[in-house]
Amino acid sequence: QSALAQPASVSGSPGQSITISCTGTGSNIGTSNLVSWYQQRPGKAPKLIIYEVSRRPSGASDRFSGSKSGSTASLTISGLQAEDEADYFCYSYGGYTTYVFGTGTTLTVL
Amino acid sequence: EVQLVQSGAEVKKPGESLKISCKGSGYNFTTWWIGWVRQMPGKGLEWMGIIYPGDSEVIYSPSFQGQVTISVDKSISTAYLQWSSLKASDSAIYYCVRGYSGTSQFDPWGRGTLVTVS
């Protein structure tokens, strides 16, 4: 199955809010609430920041929030900080053998 | 503390075999899935497959079926990813990650194992 589509890059200034989209199909995001988001800082392993579309794991900043509409999931980061500069990947379950990540988005904090 | 500790970096030649490991600690290893994810240099994340240590059930991503073997030794809380004949295109960082059936909560991740085939 093809990777979920994300914008290659987004940017924002400190204090602003940004939103990263993740577009799938009716076979994955469109019919599943098993959507999660991961932050990957340079040279580090990915880290879970949102799961089940909008739930935050223990320890994740409340500046991260998730939502879904149709076949598109979104990650919003409010109150941008320099430490948010990283790559962000979405994930969706699409069936028994189909676990698919997004193409990834690089966030630059200006 | 829940942890996944992966084996160290490997440098191999094309055609060689390799088995890398991922040891879980701080939780009941047999009741959580362990997934393997590939990240090629400068690229995104790709699911390779997932194994349930409780009964060794493996689900391979179609793209990796037949290319790798995922296994587990629950007696030592360790999952494995192995190749029988490496190719240069297998050069990547390989991550293991813990997951739970019926959720999208994959956490924590191991630090990754860098495999270089040259």
PDB file of N, CA and C in Angstrom, chain A residues 1 33-36 38 40 43-48 50-53 57 87 89 91 96-104, chain B residues 33 37 39 43-47 50 57-63 93 95 97 102-112:
ATOM      1  N   GLN A   1       0.845  -1.207   0.000  1.00  0.00           N
ATOM      2  CA  GLN A   1       0.000   0.000   0.000  1.00  0.00           C
ATOM      3  C   GLN A   1       0.875   1.248   0.000  1.00  0.00           C
ATOM      4  N   ASN A  33      -9.790   4.583  13.158  1.00  0.00           N
ATOM      5  CA  ASN A  33      -9.327   5.574  14.135  1.00  0.00           C
ATOM      6  C   ASN A  33      -7.954   5.203  14.688  1.00  0.00           C
ATOM      7  N   LEU A  34      -7.329   4.219  14.047  1.00  0.00           N
ATOM      8  CA  LEU A  34      -5.984   3.816  14.481  1.00  0.00           C
ATOM      9  C   LEU A  34      -4.968   4.669  13.721  1.00  0.00           C
ATOM     10  N   VAL A  35      -4.919   5.939  14.103  1.00  0.00           N
ATOM     11  CA  VAL A  35      -4.023   6.917  13.502  1.00  0.00           C
ATOM     12  C   VAL A  35      -3.142   7.479  14.598  1.00  0.00           C
ATOM     13  N   SER A  36      -1.844   7.526  14.348  1.00  0.00           N
ATOM     14  CA  SER A  36      -0.934   8.082  15.333  1.00  0.00           C
ATOM     15  C   SER A  36       0.098   8.968  14.658  1.00  0.00           C
ATOM     16  N   TYR A  38       4.198  10.662  15.087  1.00  0.00           N
ATOM     17  CA  TYR A  38       5.511  10.472  15.681  1.00  0.00           C
ATOM     18  C   TYR A  38       6.401  11.656  15.357  1.00  0.00           C
ATOM     19  N   GLN A  40      10.350  12.847  15.173  1.00  0.00           N
ATOM     20  CA  GLN A  40      11.712  12.326  15.077  1.00  0.00           C
ATOM     21  C   GLN A  40      12.698  13.471  14.962  1.00  0.00           C
ATOM     22  N   GLY A  43      18.871  12.374  14.172  1.00  0.00           N
ATOM     23  CA  GLY A  43      19.730  11.374  14.794  1.00  0.00           C
ATOM     24  C   GLY A  43      19.083  10.585  15.915  1.00  0.00           C
ATOM     25  N   LYS A  44      17.782  10.761  16.100  1.00  0.00           N
ATOM     26  CA  LYS A  44      17.091  10.081  17.199  1.00  0.00           C
ATOM     27  C   LYS A  44      16.015   9.139  16.669  1.00  0.00           C
ATOM     28  N   ALA A  45      15.544   8.269  17.548  1.00  0.00           N
ATOM     29  CA  ALA A  45      14.433   7.389  17.201  1.00  0.00           C
ATOM     30  C   ALA A  45      13.128   8.174  17.232  1.00  0.00           C
ATOM     31  N   PRO A  46      12.140   7.722  16.480  1.00  0.00           N
ATOM     32  CA  PRO A  46      10.822   8.365  16.555  1.00  0.00           C
ATOM     33  C   PRO A  46      10.237   8.258  17.958  1.00  0.00           C
ATOM     34  N   LYS A  47       9.337   9.207  18.255  1.00  0.00           N
ATOM     35  CA  LYS A  47       8.686   9.253  19.563  1.00  0.00           C
ATOM     36  C   LYS A  47       7.199   9.477  19.347  1.00  0.00           C
ATOM     37  N   LEU A  48       6.381   8.694  20.014  1.00  0.00           N
ATOM     38  CA  LEU A  48       4.925   8.813  19.900  1.00  0.00           C
ATOM     39  C   LEU A  48       4.448  10.107  20.541  1.00  0.00           C
ATOM     40  N   ILE A  50       0.929  11.396  19.457  1.00  0.00           N
ATOM     41  CA  ILE A  50      -0.538  11.297  19.380  1.00  0.00           C
ATOM     42  C   ILE A  50      -0.887   9.879  18.938  1.00  0.00           C
ATOM     43  N   TYR A  51      -1.928   9.285  19.538  1.00  0.00           N
ATOM     44  CA  TYR A  51      -2.424   7.996  19.065  1.00  0.00           C
ATOM     45  C   TYR A  51      -3.952   7.992  19.073  1.00  0.00           C
ATOM     46  N   GLU A  52      -4.535   7.006  18.400  1.00  0.00           N
ATOM     47  CA  GLU A  52      -6.006   6.938  18.262  1.00  0.00           C
ATOM     48  C   GLU A  52      -6.562   8.308  17.863  1.00  0.00           C
ATOM     49  N   VAL A  53      -5.965   8.886  16.858  1.00  0.00           N
ATOM     50  CA  VAL A  53      -6.353  10.165  16.227  1.00  0.00           C
ATOM     51  C   VAL A  53      -6.032  11.379  17.082  1.00  0.00           C
ATOM     52  N   PRO A  57      -0.188  10.487  24.658  1.00  0.00           N
ATOM     53  CA  PRO A  57       0.398   9.584  25.656  1.00  0.00           C
ATOM     54  C   PRO A  57       0.931  10.373  26.843  1.00  0.00           C
ATOM     55  N   ASP A  87      11.263  16.066  12.290  1.00  0.00           N
ATOM     56  CA  ASP A  87      10.423  15.426  11.286  1.00  0.00           C
ATOM     57  C   ASP A  87       9.218  14.817  11.987  1.00  0.00           C
ATOM     58  N   PHE A  89       5.883  12.158  11.399  1.00  0.00           N
ATOM     59  CA  PHE A  89       5.315  11.092  10.575  1.00  0.00           C
ATOM     60  C   PHE A  89       3.946  10.692  11.123  1.00  0.00           C
ATOM     61  N   TYR A  91       0.781   7.750  10.944  1.00  0.00           N
ATOM     62  CA  TYR A  91       0.647   6.304  10.757  1.00  0.00           C
ATOM     63  C   TYR A  91      -0.843   5.979  10.757  1.00  0.00           C
ATOM     64  N   TYR A  96      -5.139  -6.182   7.806  1.00  0.00           N
ATOM     65  CA  TYR A  96      -4.320  -7.199   8.473  1.00  0.00           C
ATOM     66  C   TYR A  96      -2.825  -7.076   8.170  1.00  0.00           C
ATOM     67  N   THR A  97      -2.449  -6.853   6.930  1.00  0.00           N
ATOM     68  CA  THR A  97      -1.026  -6.764   6.609  1.00  0.00           C
ATOM     69  C   THR A  97      -0.604  -5.340   6.279  1.00  0.00           C
ATOM     70  N   THR A  98      -1.478  -4.402   6.568  1.00  0.00           N
ATOM     71  CA  THR A  98      -1.237  -3.036   6.104  1.00  0.00           C
ATOM     72  C   THR A  98      -1.066  -2.067   7.258  1.00  0.00           C
ATOM     73  N   TYR A  99       0.174  -1.818   7.570  1.00  0.00           N
ATOM     74  CA  TYR A  99       0.540  -0.805   8.548  1.00  0.00           C
ATOM     75  C   TYR A  99       1.315   0.227   7.743  1.00  0.00           C
ATOM     76  N   VAL A 100       0.801   1.446   7.641  1.00  0.00           N
ATOM     77  CA  VAL A 100       1.420   2.390   6.715  1.00  0.00           C
ATOM     78  C   VAL A 100       1.742   3.721   7.381  1.00  0.00           C
ATOM     79  N   PHE A 101       2.951   4.201   7.099  1.00  0.00           N
ATOM     80  CA  PHE A 101       3.366   5.508   7.584  1.00  0.00           C
ATOM     81  C   PHE A 101       3.144   6.567   6.510  1.00  0.00           C
ATOM     82  N   GLY A 102       3.171   7.817   6.951  1.00  0.00           N
ATOM     83  CA  GLY A 102       3.153   8.923   6.017  1.00  0.00           C
ATOM     84  C   GLY A 102       4.538   9.173   5.455  1.00  0.00           C
ATOM     85  N   THR A 103       4.604  10.053   4.480  1.00  0.00           N
ATOM     86  CA  THR A 103       5.861  10.365   3.798  1.00  0.00           C
ATOM     87  C   THR A 103       6.780  11.224   4.652  1.00  0.00           C
ATOM     88  N   GLY A 104       6.238  11.840   5.694  1.00  0.00           N
ATOM     89  CA  GLY A 104       7.050  12.636   6.595  1.00  0.00           C
ATOM     90  C   GLY A 104       7.042  14.115   6.261  1.00  0.00           C
TER      91      GLY A 104
ATOM     92  N   TRP B  33       2.987  -6.628  21.068  1.00  0.00           N
ATOM     93  CA  TRP B  33       3.618  -6.884  19.791  1.00  0.00           C
ATOM     94  C   TRP B  33       4.954  -6.129  19.703  1.00  0.00           C
ATOM     95  N   VAL B  37      10.816  -1.561  11.813  1.00  0.00           N
ATOM     96  CA  VAL B  37      10.631  -0.440  10.895  1.00  0.00           C
ATOM     97  C   VAL B  37      11.970  -0.095  10.253  1.00  0.00           C
ATOM     98  N   GLN B  39      14.344   2.573   8.056  1.00  0.00           N
ATOM     99  CA  GLN B  39      14.529   3.954   7.633  1.00  0.00           C
ATOM    100  C   GLN B  39      15.807   4.048   6.827  1.00  0.00           C
ATOM    101  N   LYS B  43      15.472   9.143   4.460  1.00  0.00           N
ATOM    102  CA  LYS B  43      14.120   8.813   3.997  1.00  0.00           C
ATOM    103  C   LYS B  43      13.154   8.613   5.157  1.00  0.00           C
ATOM    104  N   GLY B  44      11.916   8.216   4.811  1.00  0.00           N
ATOM    105  CA  GLY B  44      10.879   8.047   5.809  1.00  0.00           C
ATOM    106  C   GLY B  44      10.878   6.660   6.445  1.00  0.00           C
ATOM    107  N   LEU B  45       9.817   6.406   7.208  1.00  0.00           N
ATOM    108  CA  LEU B  45       9.675   5.155   7.941  1.00  0.00           C
ATOM    109  C   LEU B  45       8.867   4.151   7.120  1.00  0.00           C
ATOM    110  N   GLU B  46       9.293   2.885   7.164  1.00  0.00           N
ATOM    111  CA  GLU B  46       8.581   1.824   6.435  1.00  0.00           C
ATOM    112  C   GLU B  46       8.349   0.636   7.364  1.00  0.00           C
ATOM    113  N   TRP B  47       7.100   0.220   7.459  1.00  0.00           N
ATOM    114  CA  TRP B  47       6.793  -0.976   8.248  1.00  0.00           C
ATOM    115  C   TRP B  47       7.316  -2.213   7.544  1.00  0.00           C
ATOM    116  N   ILE B  50       5.536  -7.348  12.042  1.00  0.00           N
ATOM    117  CA  ILE B  50       5.246  -7.280  13.471  1.00  0.00           C
ATOM    118  C   ILE B  50       5.068  -8.691  13.999  1.00  0.00           C
ATOM    119  N   GLU B  57       3.260 -15.366  16.373  1.00  0.00           N
ATOM    120  CA  GLU B  57       2.578 -14.985  15.134  1.00  0.00           C
ATOM    121  C   GLU B  57       3.291 -13.792  14.510  1.00  0.00           C
ATOM    122  N   VAL B  58       3.562 -13.883  13.207  1.00  0.00           N
ATOM    123  CA  VAL B  58       4.233 -12.807  12.492  1.00  0.00           C
ATOM    124  C   VAL B  58       3.337 -12.312  11.357  1.00  0.00           C
ATOM    125  N   ILE B  59       3.243 -11.016  11.219  1.00  0.00           N
ATOM    126  CA  ILE B  59       2.551 -10.405  10.094  1.00  0.00           C
ATOM    127  C   ILE B  59       3.584  -9.577   9.338  1.00  0.00           C
ATOM    128  N   TYR B  60       3.839  -9.950   8.097  1.00  0.00           N
ATOM    129  CA  TYR B  60       4.809  -9.230   7.281  1.00  0.00           C
ATOM    130  C   TYR B  60       4.101  -8.213   6.402  1.00  0.00           C
ATOM    131  N   SER B  61       4.729  -7.050   6.234  1.00  0.00           N
ATOM    132  CA  SER B  61       4.289  -6.133   5.201  1.00  0.00           C
ATOM    133  C   SER B  61       4.549  -6.805   3.859  1.00  0.00           C
ATOM    134  N   PRO B  62       3.620  -6.705   2.905  1.00  0.00           N
ATOM    135  CA  PRO B  62       3.835  -7.361   1.611  1.00  0.00           C
ATOM    136  C   PRO B  62       5.173  -7.006   0.966  1.00  0.00           C
ATOM    137  N   SER B  63       5.639  -5.781   1.188  1.00  0.00           N
ATOM    138  CA  SER B  63       6.897  -5.346   0.561  1.00  0.00           C
ATOM    139  C   SER B  63       8.117  -6.097   1.108  1.00  0.00           C
ATOM    140  N   ILE B  93      18.788   2.204   8.790  1.00  0.00           N
ATOM    141  CA  ILE B  93      18.606   2.058  10.232  1.00  0.00           C
ATOM    142  C   ILE B  93      17.336   1.231  10.440  1.00  0.00           C
ATOM    143  N   TYR B  95      14.601  -0.010  13.247  1.00  0.00           N
ATOM    144  CA  TYR B  95      14.065   0.236  14.582  1.00  0.00           C
ATOM    145  C   TYR B  95      13.105  -0.887  14.978  1.00  0.00           C
ATOM    146  N   VAL B  97       9.916  -1.511  17.788  1.00  0.00           N
ATOM    147  CA  VAL B  97       8.978  -0.686  18.544  1.00  0.00           C
ATOM    148  C   VAL B  97       7.913  -1.593  19.145  1.00  0.00           C
ATOM    149  N   GLY B 102      -4.826  -3.816  18.328  1.00  0.00           N
ATOM    150  CA  GLY B 102      -6.021  -2.994  18.260  1.00  0.00           C
ATOM    151  C   GLY B 102      -5.810  -1.536  18.594  1.00  0.00           C
ATOM    152  N   THR B 103      -4.553  -1.113  18.671  1.00  0.00           N
ATOM    153  CA  THR B 103      -4.285   0.308  18.919  1.00  0.00           C
ATOM    154  C   THR B 103      -3.267   0.818  17.911  1.00  0.00           C
ATOM    155  N   SER B 104      -3.093   2.130  17.875  1.00  0.00           N
ATOM    156  CA  SER B 104      -2.064   2.735  17.028  1.00  0.00           C
ATOM    157  C   SER B 104      -0.939   3.289  17.901  1.00  0.00           C
ATOM    158  N   GLN B 105      -0.866   2.761  19.126  1.00  0.00           N
ATOM    159  CA  GLN B 105       0.076   3.268  20.108  1.00  0.00           C
ATOM    160  C   GLN B 105       1.365   2.466  20.032  1.00  0.00           C
ATOM    161  N   PHE B 106       2.327   2.945  19.242  1.00  0.00           N
ATOM    162  CA  PHE B 106       3.606   2.274  19.105  1.00  0.00           C
ATOM    163  C   PHE B 106       4.646   3.053  19.917  1.00  0.00           C
ATOM    164  N   ASP B 107       5.040   2.449  21.037  1.00  0.00           N
ATOM    165  CA  ASP B 107       5.877   3.152  21.994  1.00  0.00           C
ATOM    166  C   ASP B 107       6.310   2.182  23.078  1.00  0.00           C
ATOM    167  N   PRO B 108       7.582   2.208  23.523  1.00  0.00           N
ATOM    168  CA  PRO B 108       8.661   3.030  23.004  1.00  0.00           C
ATOM    169  C   PRO B 108       9.323   2.407  21.786  1.00  0.00           C
ATOM    170  N   TRP B 109      10.248   3.149  21.244  1.00  0.00           N
ATOM    171  CA  TRP B 109      11.069   2.696  20.136  1.00  0.00           C
ATOM    172  C   TRP B 109      12.470   2.373  20.657  1.00  0.00           C
ATOM    173  N   GLY B 110      13.109   1.388  20.027  1.00  0.00           N
ATOM    174  CA  GLY B 110      14.518   1.187  20.299  1.00  0.00           C
ATOM    175  C   GLY B 110      15.316   2.309  19.654  1.00  0.00           C
ATOM    176  N   ARG B 111      16.588   2.375  19.973  1.00  0.00           N
ATOM    177  CA  ARG B 111      17.443   3.447  19.435  1.00  0.00           C
ATOM    178  C   ARG B 111      17.804   3.236  17.970  1.00  0.00           C
ATOM    179  N   GLY B 112      17.554   2.019  17.476  1.00  0.00           N
ATOM    180  CA  GLY B 112      17.869   1.728  16.082  1.00  0.00           C
ATOM    181  C   GLY B 112      19.187   0.991  15.922  1.00  0.00           C
TER     182      GLY B 112
END
